[in-house]
Coordinates of C-alpha atoms in Angstrom, one line a residue:
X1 CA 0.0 0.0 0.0
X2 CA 2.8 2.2 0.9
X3 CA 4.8 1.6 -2.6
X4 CA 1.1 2.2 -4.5
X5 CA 0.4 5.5 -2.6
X6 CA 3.7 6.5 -3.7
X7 CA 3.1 6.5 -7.4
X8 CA 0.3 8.8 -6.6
X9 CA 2.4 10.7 -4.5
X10 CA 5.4 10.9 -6.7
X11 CA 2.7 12.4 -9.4
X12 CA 1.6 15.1 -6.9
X13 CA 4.7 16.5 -5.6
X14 CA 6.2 16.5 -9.4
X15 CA 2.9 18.5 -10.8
X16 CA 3.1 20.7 -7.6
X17 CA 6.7 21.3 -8.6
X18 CA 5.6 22.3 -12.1
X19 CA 2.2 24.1 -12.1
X20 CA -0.4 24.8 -9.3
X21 CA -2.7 24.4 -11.5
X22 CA -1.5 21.4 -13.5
X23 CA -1.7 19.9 -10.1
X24 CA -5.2 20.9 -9.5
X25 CA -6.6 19.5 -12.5
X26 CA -5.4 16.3 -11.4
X27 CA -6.1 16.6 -7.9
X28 CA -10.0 17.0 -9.4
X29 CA -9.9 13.7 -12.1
X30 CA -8.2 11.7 -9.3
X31 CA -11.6 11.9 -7.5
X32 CA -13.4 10.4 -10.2
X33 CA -10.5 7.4 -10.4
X34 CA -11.0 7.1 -6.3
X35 CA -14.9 6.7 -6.7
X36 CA -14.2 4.2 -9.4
X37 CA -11.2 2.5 -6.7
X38 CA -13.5 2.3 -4.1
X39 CA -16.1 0.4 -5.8
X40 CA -13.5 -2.0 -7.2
X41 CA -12.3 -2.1 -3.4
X42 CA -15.6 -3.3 -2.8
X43 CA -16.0 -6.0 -5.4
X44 CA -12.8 -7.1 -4.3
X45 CA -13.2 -7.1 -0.5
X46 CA -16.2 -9.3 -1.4
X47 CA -14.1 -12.2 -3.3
X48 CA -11.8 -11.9 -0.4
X49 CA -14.7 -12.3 2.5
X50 CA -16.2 -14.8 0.4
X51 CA -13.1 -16.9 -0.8
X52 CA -10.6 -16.9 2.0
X53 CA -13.9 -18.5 4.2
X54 CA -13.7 -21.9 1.3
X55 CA -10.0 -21.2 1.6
X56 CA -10.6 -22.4 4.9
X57 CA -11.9 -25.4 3.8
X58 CA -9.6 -25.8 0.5
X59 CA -12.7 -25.6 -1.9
X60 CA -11.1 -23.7 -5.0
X61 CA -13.4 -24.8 -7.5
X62 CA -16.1 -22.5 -5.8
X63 CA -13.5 -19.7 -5.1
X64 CA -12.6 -19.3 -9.0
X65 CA -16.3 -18.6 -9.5
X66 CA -17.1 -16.2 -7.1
X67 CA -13.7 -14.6 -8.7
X68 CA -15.7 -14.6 -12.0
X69 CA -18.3 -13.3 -11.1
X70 CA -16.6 -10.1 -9.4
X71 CA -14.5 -9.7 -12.6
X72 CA -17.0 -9.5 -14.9
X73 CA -18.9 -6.9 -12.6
X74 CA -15.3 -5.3 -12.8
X75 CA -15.4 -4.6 -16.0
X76 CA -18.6 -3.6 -16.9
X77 CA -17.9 -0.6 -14.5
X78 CA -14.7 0.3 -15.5
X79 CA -16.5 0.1 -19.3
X80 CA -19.0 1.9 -18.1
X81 CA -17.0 4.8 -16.9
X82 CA -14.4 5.0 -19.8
X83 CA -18.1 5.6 -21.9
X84 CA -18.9 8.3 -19.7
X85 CA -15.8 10.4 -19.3
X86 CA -15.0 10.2 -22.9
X87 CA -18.0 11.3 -24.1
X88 CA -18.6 14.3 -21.5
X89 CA -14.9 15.3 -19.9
X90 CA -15.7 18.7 -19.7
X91 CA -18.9 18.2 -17.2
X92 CA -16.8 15.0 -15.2
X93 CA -13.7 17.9 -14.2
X94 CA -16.6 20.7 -14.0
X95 CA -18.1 19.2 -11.1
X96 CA -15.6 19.5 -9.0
X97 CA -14.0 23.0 -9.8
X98 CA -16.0 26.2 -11.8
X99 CA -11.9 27.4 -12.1
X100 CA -11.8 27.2 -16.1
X101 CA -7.8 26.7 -16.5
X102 CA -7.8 23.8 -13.8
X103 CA -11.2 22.3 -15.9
X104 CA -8.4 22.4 -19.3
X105 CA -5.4 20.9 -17.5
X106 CA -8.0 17.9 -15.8
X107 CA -9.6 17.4 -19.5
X108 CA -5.7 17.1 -20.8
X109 CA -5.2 14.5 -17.9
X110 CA -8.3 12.8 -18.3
X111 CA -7.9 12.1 -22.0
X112 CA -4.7 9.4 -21.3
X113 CA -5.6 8.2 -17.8
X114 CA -9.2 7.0 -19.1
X115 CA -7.4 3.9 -20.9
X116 CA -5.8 2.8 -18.0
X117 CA -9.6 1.8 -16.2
X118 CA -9.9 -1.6 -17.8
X119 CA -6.7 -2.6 -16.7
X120 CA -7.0 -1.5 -13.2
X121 CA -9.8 -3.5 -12.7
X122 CA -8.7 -6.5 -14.4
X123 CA -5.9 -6.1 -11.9
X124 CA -7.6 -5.3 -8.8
X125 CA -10.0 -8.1 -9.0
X126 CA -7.1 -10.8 -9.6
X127 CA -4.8 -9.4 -6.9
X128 CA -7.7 -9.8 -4.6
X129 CA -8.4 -13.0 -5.1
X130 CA -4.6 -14.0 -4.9
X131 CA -4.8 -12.0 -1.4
X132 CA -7.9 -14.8 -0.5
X133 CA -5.5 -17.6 -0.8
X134 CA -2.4 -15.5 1.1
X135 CA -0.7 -15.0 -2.4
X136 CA 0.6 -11.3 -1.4
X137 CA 4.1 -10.7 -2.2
X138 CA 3.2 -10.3 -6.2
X139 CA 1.1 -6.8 -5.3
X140 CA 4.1 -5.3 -3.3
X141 CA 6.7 -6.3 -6.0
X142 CA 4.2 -5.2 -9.1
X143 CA 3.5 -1.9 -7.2
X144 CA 8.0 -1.4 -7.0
X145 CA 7.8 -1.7 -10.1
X146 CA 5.1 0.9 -11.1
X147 CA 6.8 3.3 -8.9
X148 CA 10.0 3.3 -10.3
X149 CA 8.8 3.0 -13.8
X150 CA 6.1 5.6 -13.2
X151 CA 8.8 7.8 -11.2
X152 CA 11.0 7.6 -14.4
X153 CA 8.2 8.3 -17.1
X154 CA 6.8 11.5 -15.0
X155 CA 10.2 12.9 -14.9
X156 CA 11.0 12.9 -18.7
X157 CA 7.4 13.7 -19.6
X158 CA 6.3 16.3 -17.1
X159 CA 9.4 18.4 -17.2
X160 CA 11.1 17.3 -20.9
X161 CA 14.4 16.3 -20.0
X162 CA 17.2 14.4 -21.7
X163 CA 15.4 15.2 -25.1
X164 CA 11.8 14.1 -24.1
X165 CA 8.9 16.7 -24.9
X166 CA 7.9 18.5 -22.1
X167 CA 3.7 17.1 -21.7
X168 CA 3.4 18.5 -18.2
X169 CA 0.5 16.9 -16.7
X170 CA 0.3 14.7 -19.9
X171 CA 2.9 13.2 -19.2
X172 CA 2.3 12.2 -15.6
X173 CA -1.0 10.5 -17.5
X174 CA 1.6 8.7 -19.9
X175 CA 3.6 7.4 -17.1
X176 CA 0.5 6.0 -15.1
X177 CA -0.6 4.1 -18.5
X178 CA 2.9 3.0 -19.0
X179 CA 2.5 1.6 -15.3
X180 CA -0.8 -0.1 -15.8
X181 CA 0.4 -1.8 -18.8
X182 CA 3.1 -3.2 -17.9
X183 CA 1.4 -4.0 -14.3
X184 CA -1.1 -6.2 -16.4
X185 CA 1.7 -8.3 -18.3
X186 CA 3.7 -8.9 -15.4
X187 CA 1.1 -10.4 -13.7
X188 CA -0.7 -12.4 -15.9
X189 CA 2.6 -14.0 -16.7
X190 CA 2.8 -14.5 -13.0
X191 CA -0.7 -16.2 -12.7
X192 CA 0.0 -18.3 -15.8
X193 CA 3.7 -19.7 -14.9
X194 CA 4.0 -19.5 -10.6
X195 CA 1.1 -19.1 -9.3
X196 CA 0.3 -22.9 -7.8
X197 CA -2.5 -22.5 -5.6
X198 CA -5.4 -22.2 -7.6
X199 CA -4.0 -22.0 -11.1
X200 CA -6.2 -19.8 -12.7
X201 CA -6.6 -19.6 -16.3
X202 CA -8.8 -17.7 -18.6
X203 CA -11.3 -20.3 -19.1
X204 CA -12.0 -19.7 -15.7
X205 CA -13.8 -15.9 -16.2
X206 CA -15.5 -17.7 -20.0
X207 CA -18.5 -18.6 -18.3
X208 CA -20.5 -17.4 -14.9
X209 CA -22.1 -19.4 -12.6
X210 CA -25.5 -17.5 -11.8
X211 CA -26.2 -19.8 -9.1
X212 CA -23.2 -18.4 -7.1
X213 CA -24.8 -14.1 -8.0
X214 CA -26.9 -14.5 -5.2
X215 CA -24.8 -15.2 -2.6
X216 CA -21.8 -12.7 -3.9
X217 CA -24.1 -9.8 -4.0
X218 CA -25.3 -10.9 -0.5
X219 CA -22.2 -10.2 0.7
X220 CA -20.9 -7.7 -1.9
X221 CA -23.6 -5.7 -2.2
X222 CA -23.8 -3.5 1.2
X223 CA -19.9 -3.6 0.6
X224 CA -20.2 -1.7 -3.4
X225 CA -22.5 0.6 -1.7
X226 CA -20.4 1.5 1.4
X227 CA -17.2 2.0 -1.1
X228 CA -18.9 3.6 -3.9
X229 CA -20.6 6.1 -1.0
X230 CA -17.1 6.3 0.8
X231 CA -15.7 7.3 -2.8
X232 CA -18.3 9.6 -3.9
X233 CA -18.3 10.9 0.0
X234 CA -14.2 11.8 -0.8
X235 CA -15.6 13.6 -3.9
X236 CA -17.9 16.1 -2.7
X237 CA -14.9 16.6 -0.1
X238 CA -13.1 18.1 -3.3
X239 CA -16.3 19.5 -4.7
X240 CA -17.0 21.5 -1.6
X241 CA -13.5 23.2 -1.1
X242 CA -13.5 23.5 -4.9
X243 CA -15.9 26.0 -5.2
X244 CA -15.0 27.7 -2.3
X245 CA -11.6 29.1 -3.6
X246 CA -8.8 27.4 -5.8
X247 CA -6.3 27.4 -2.8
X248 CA -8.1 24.8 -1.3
X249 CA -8.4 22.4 -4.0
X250 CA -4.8 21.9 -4.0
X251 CA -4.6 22.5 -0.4
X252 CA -6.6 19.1 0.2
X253 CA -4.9 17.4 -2.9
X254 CA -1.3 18.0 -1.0
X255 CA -2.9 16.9 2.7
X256 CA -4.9 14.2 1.0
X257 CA -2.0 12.6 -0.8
X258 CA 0.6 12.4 2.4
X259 CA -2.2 11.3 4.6
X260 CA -3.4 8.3 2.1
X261 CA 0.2 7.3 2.6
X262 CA 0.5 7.4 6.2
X263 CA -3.1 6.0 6.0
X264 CA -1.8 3.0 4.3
X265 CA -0.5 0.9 7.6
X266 CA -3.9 0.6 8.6
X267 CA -5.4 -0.1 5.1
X268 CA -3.0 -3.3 4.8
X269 CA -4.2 -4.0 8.7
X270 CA -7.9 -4.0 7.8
X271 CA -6.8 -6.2 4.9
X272 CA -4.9 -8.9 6.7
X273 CA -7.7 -8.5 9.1
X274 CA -10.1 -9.7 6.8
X275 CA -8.2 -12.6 5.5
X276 CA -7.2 -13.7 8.8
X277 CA -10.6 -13.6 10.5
X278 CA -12.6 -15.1 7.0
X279 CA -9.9 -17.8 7.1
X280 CA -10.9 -18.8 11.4
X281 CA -14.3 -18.5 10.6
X282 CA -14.1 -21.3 7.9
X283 CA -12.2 -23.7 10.3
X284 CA -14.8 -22.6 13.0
X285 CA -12.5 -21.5 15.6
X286 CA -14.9 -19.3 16.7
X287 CA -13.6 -18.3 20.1
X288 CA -10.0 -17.9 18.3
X289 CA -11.6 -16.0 16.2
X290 CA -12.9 -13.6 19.2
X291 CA -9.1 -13.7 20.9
X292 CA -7.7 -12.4 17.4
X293 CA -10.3 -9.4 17.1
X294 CA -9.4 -8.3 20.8
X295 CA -5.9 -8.2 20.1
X296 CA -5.8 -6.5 16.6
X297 CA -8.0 -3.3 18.1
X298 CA -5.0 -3.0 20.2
X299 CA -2.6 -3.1 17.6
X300 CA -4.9 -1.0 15.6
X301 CA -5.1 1.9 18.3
X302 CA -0.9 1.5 18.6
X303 CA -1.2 2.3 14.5
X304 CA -3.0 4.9 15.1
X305 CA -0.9 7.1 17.7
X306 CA 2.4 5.9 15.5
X307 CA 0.7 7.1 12.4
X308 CA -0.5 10.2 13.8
X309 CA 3.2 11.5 15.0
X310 CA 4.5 10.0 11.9
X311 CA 2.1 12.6 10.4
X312 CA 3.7 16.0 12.6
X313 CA 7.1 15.0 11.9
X314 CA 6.9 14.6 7.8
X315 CA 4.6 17.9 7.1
X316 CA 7.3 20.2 7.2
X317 CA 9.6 18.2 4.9
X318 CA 6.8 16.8 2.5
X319 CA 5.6 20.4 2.0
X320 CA 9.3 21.9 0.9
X321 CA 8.6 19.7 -2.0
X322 CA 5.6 21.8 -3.1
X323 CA 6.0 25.1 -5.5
X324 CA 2.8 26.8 -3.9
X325 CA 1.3 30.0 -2.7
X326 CA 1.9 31.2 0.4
X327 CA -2.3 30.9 1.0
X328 CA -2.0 27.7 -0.3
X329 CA 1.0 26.7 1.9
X330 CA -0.3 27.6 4.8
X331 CA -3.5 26.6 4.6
X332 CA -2.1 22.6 3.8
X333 CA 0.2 23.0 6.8
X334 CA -3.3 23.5 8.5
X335 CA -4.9 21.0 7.0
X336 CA -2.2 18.5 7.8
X337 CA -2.1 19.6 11.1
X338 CA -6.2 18.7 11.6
X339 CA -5.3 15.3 10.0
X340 CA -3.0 14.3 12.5
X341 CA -5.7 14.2 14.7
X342 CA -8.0 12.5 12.7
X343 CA -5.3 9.8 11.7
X344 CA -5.5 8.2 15.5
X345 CA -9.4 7.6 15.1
X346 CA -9.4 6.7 11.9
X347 CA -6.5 4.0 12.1
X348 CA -9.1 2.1 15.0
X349 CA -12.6 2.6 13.5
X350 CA -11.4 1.9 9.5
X351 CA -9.9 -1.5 10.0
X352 CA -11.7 -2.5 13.0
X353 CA -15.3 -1.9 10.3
X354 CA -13.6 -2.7 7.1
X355 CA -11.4 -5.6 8.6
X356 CA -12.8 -7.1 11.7
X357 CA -16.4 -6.7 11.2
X358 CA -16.7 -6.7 7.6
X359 CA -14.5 -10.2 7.6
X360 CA -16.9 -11.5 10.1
X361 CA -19.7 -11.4 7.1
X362 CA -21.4 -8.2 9.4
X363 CA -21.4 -6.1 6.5
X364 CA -24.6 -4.5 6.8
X365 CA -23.5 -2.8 10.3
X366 CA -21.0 -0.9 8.1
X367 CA -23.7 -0.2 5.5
X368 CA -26.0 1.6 8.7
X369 CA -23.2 3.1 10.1
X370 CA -21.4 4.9 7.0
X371 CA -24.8 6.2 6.2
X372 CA -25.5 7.9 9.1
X373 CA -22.3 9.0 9.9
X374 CA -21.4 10.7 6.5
X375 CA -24.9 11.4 4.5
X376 CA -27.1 12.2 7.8
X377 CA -24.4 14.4 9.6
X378 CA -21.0 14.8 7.8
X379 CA -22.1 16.1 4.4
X380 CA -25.0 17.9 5.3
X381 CA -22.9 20.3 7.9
X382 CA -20.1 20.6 6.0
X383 CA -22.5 21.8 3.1
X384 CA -24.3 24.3 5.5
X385 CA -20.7 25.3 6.8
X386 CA -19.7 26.0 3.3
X387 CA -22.8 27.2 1.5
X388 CA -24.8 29.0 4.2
X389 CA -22.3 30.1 6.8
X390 CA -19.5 30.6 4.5
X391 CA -17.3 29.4 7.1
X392 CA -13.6 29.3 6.4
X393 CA -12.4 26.1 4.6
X394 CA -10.4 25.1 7.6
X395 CA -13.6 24.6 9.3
X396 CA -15.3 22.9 6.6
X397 CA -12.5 20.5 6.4
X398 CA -12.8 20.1 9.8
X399 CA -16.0 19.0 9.6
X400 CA -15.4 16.7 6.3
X401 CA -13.8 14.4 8.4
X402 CA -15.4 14.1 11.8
X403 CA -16.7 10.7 11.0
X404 CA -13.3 9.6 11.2
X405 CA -13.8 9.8 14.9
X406 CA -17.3 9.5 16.3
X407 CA -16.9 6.0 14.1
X408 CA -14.8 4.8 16.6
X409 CA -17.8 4.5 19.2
X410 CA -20.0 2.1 17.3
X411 CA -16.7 -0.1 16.1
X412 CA -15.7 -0.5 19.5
X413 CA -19.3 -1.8 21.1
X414 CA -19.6 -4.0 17.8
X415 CA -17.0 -6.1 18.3
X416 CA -17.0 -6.2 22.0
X417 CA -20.4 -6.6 23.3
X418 CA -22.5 -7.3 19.9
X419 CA -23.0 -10.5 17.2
X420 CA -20.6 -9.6 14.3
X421 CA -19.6 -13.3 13.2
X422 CA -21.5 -15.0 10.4
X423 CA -20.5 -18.1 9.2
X424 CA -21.0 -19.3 5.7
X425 CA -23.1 -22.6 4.9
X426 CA -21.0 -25.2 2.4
X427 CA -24.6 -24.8 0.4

């Protein structure tokens, strides 16, 4: 998660370093790519609930269905939205800014980065179904690779050195596509010549089983809608301090992007979470399984603090890599400031819902909770803040993110006092 956040990183701090504005076009296309991520997050975390539970149990033959079935779903999205932002790029940027240079530099971007959808899907769905079966070491060396290669590509592109035309935000699309492709190769020459435990092949995703749907939107289904909601919930985030001024837009894109990094210890926990209780649950453990959950929220609080000083200590050297206004400057000092606050919360709540819970098959708890917390009282106020008050955007993005923390309440009575473990039927 760390190397993957990188590549985004390593695209942020090189457009900040060439164009404020370059950087805000991305910063406002990379919400629509998050929207799309977090659904394919939840298609994924569904093969993984679902699979590493007949892991458990060594059933593969059902597991490479249930893998179908998520890629095909997969693909029809990311088909879906290459459709729409090539045929209406203009109102896809425009929603998040009304700032008509930053609309032309996200159109520029857009136009290269829309290719890469298929193959991130494609890819997300396989590595997640590698991660049912504990196959995990091919997603950290893939994402090395994209970095470096990404890293290199940005660098010739953006800026035009050593001959290369200078593309600016262009060519930080180029280098992402570059990425993807060669992401895609590598690993379906890994699946097809190393991978031995359940030797997929592309017969496998010919034909779907419509017998298994049912039970994979079951599960999947509250899971799509909490990621697509937390996605589209990150996006108004961006459409809010967008039309507020233009120094905020890049303000959160520079907070955003070192938080997601710092953020990433505790996405990786809530994803061995959910492997590691699924897996228990299979064997039917059960009381392991409620030893396990006691001792990760521990681990997950410990995470938390870490990632929260980790946070104060790397502001001040992260943002001396940044070309920016002096508004702008200090208002993402302020912003990063707020965050490492919210970090501690969220590094408990995130992967004790999205890991513990969610791996226990409670997914509709999550559903309830997400939708109270951020469409009942988080985006309402922060859209009164904004709108109606015309409060400061330090207080708006103050209140953008206060789920992060009364979330932790709920989490923490779940798991402890409530019923949060269900175990799937062989039928």
């Amino acid at each position: 998660n760390v190397i993957t956040l990188s590549v985004n990183l390593t695209d942020n701090v090189m457009l900040g370093s060439y164009s404020e504005t370059a950087l805000a076009g991305a910063a406002a296309v990379n919400q629509i790519q998050f929207i799309f991520q977090q659904c394919l997050v939840g298609l994924g975390d569904g093969v993984v609930i679902i699979c590493s539970q007949y892991w458990g149990r060594k059933e593969v033959k059902n597991m490479k269905k249930f893998s179908a079935i998520a890629m095909c779903s997969a693909i029809c999205l990311a088909f879906l939205l290459f459709v729409f932002t090539s045929t209406a790029p203009d109102h896809a940027v425009g929603f998040f800014t009304s700032d008509h240079m930053i609309i032309k530099e996200g159109m520029d971007y857009l136009s290269i980065i829309r290719f890469t959808y298929v193959l991130f899907a494609i890819i997300q769905i396989l590595l997640a179904t590698l991660r049912s079966v504990e196959v995990v070491k091919i997603a950290f060396r893939l994402s090395v690779m994209a970095f470096f290669l990404n890293c290199g590509i940005n660098y010739l592109l953006i800026f035009g050195k050593f001959g290369f035309p200078e593309l600016g935000i262009k060519g930080a699309a180029v280098g992402t596509l570059c990425s993807r492709i060669v992401e895609f190769i590598v690993l379906l020459m890994f699946i097809w010549k190393k991978e031995t435990k359940l030797k997929l092949r592309l017969a496998d995703y010919k034909c779907l089983d419509k017998s298994f749907c049912k039970d994979y939107f079951r599960i999947t289904g509250p899971l799509l809608i909490t990621q697509g909601l937390w996605g589209l919930n990150t996006a108004l985030q961006t459409f809010v301090l967008g039309h507020m001024n233009s120094a905020a837009i890049a303000a959160n894109s520079v907070s955003s992007t070192l938080f997601l990094l710092i953020k990433s210890a505790s996405v990786g926990a809530a994803a061995s979470a959910t492997v590691i209780i699924g897996t228990i649950i299979g064997t039917g453990e059960i009381e392991l399984v409620k030893r396990y959950a006691k001792k990760m929220q521990k681990i997950f609080l410990c995470i938390g603090l870490c990632s929260g000083l980790a946070l104060f200590c790397l502001k001040g050297p992260f943002l001396s890599l940044y070309n920016l206004q002096p508004e702008t400057m200090k208002m993402t000092n302020t912003f990063l400031n707020i965050l490492c606050i919210v970090v501690v919360g969220m590094s408990y709540q995130m992967p004790t819902n999205s890991g513990i819970i969610r791996g226990g098959g409670s997914v509709n708890f999550v559903v309830k909770m997400d939708l109270i917390s951020i469409w009942a009282i988080v985006i309402p106020l922060s859209f009164f803040m904004a709108f109606v008050v015309k409060a400061s955007p330090v207080v708006v993005f103050v209140c953008l993110n206060l789920d992060q923390l009364f979330k932790c309440v709920p989490a923490f009575l779940k798991v402890n006092y409530g019923n949060w473990i269900k175990k799937l039927t062989k039928d």
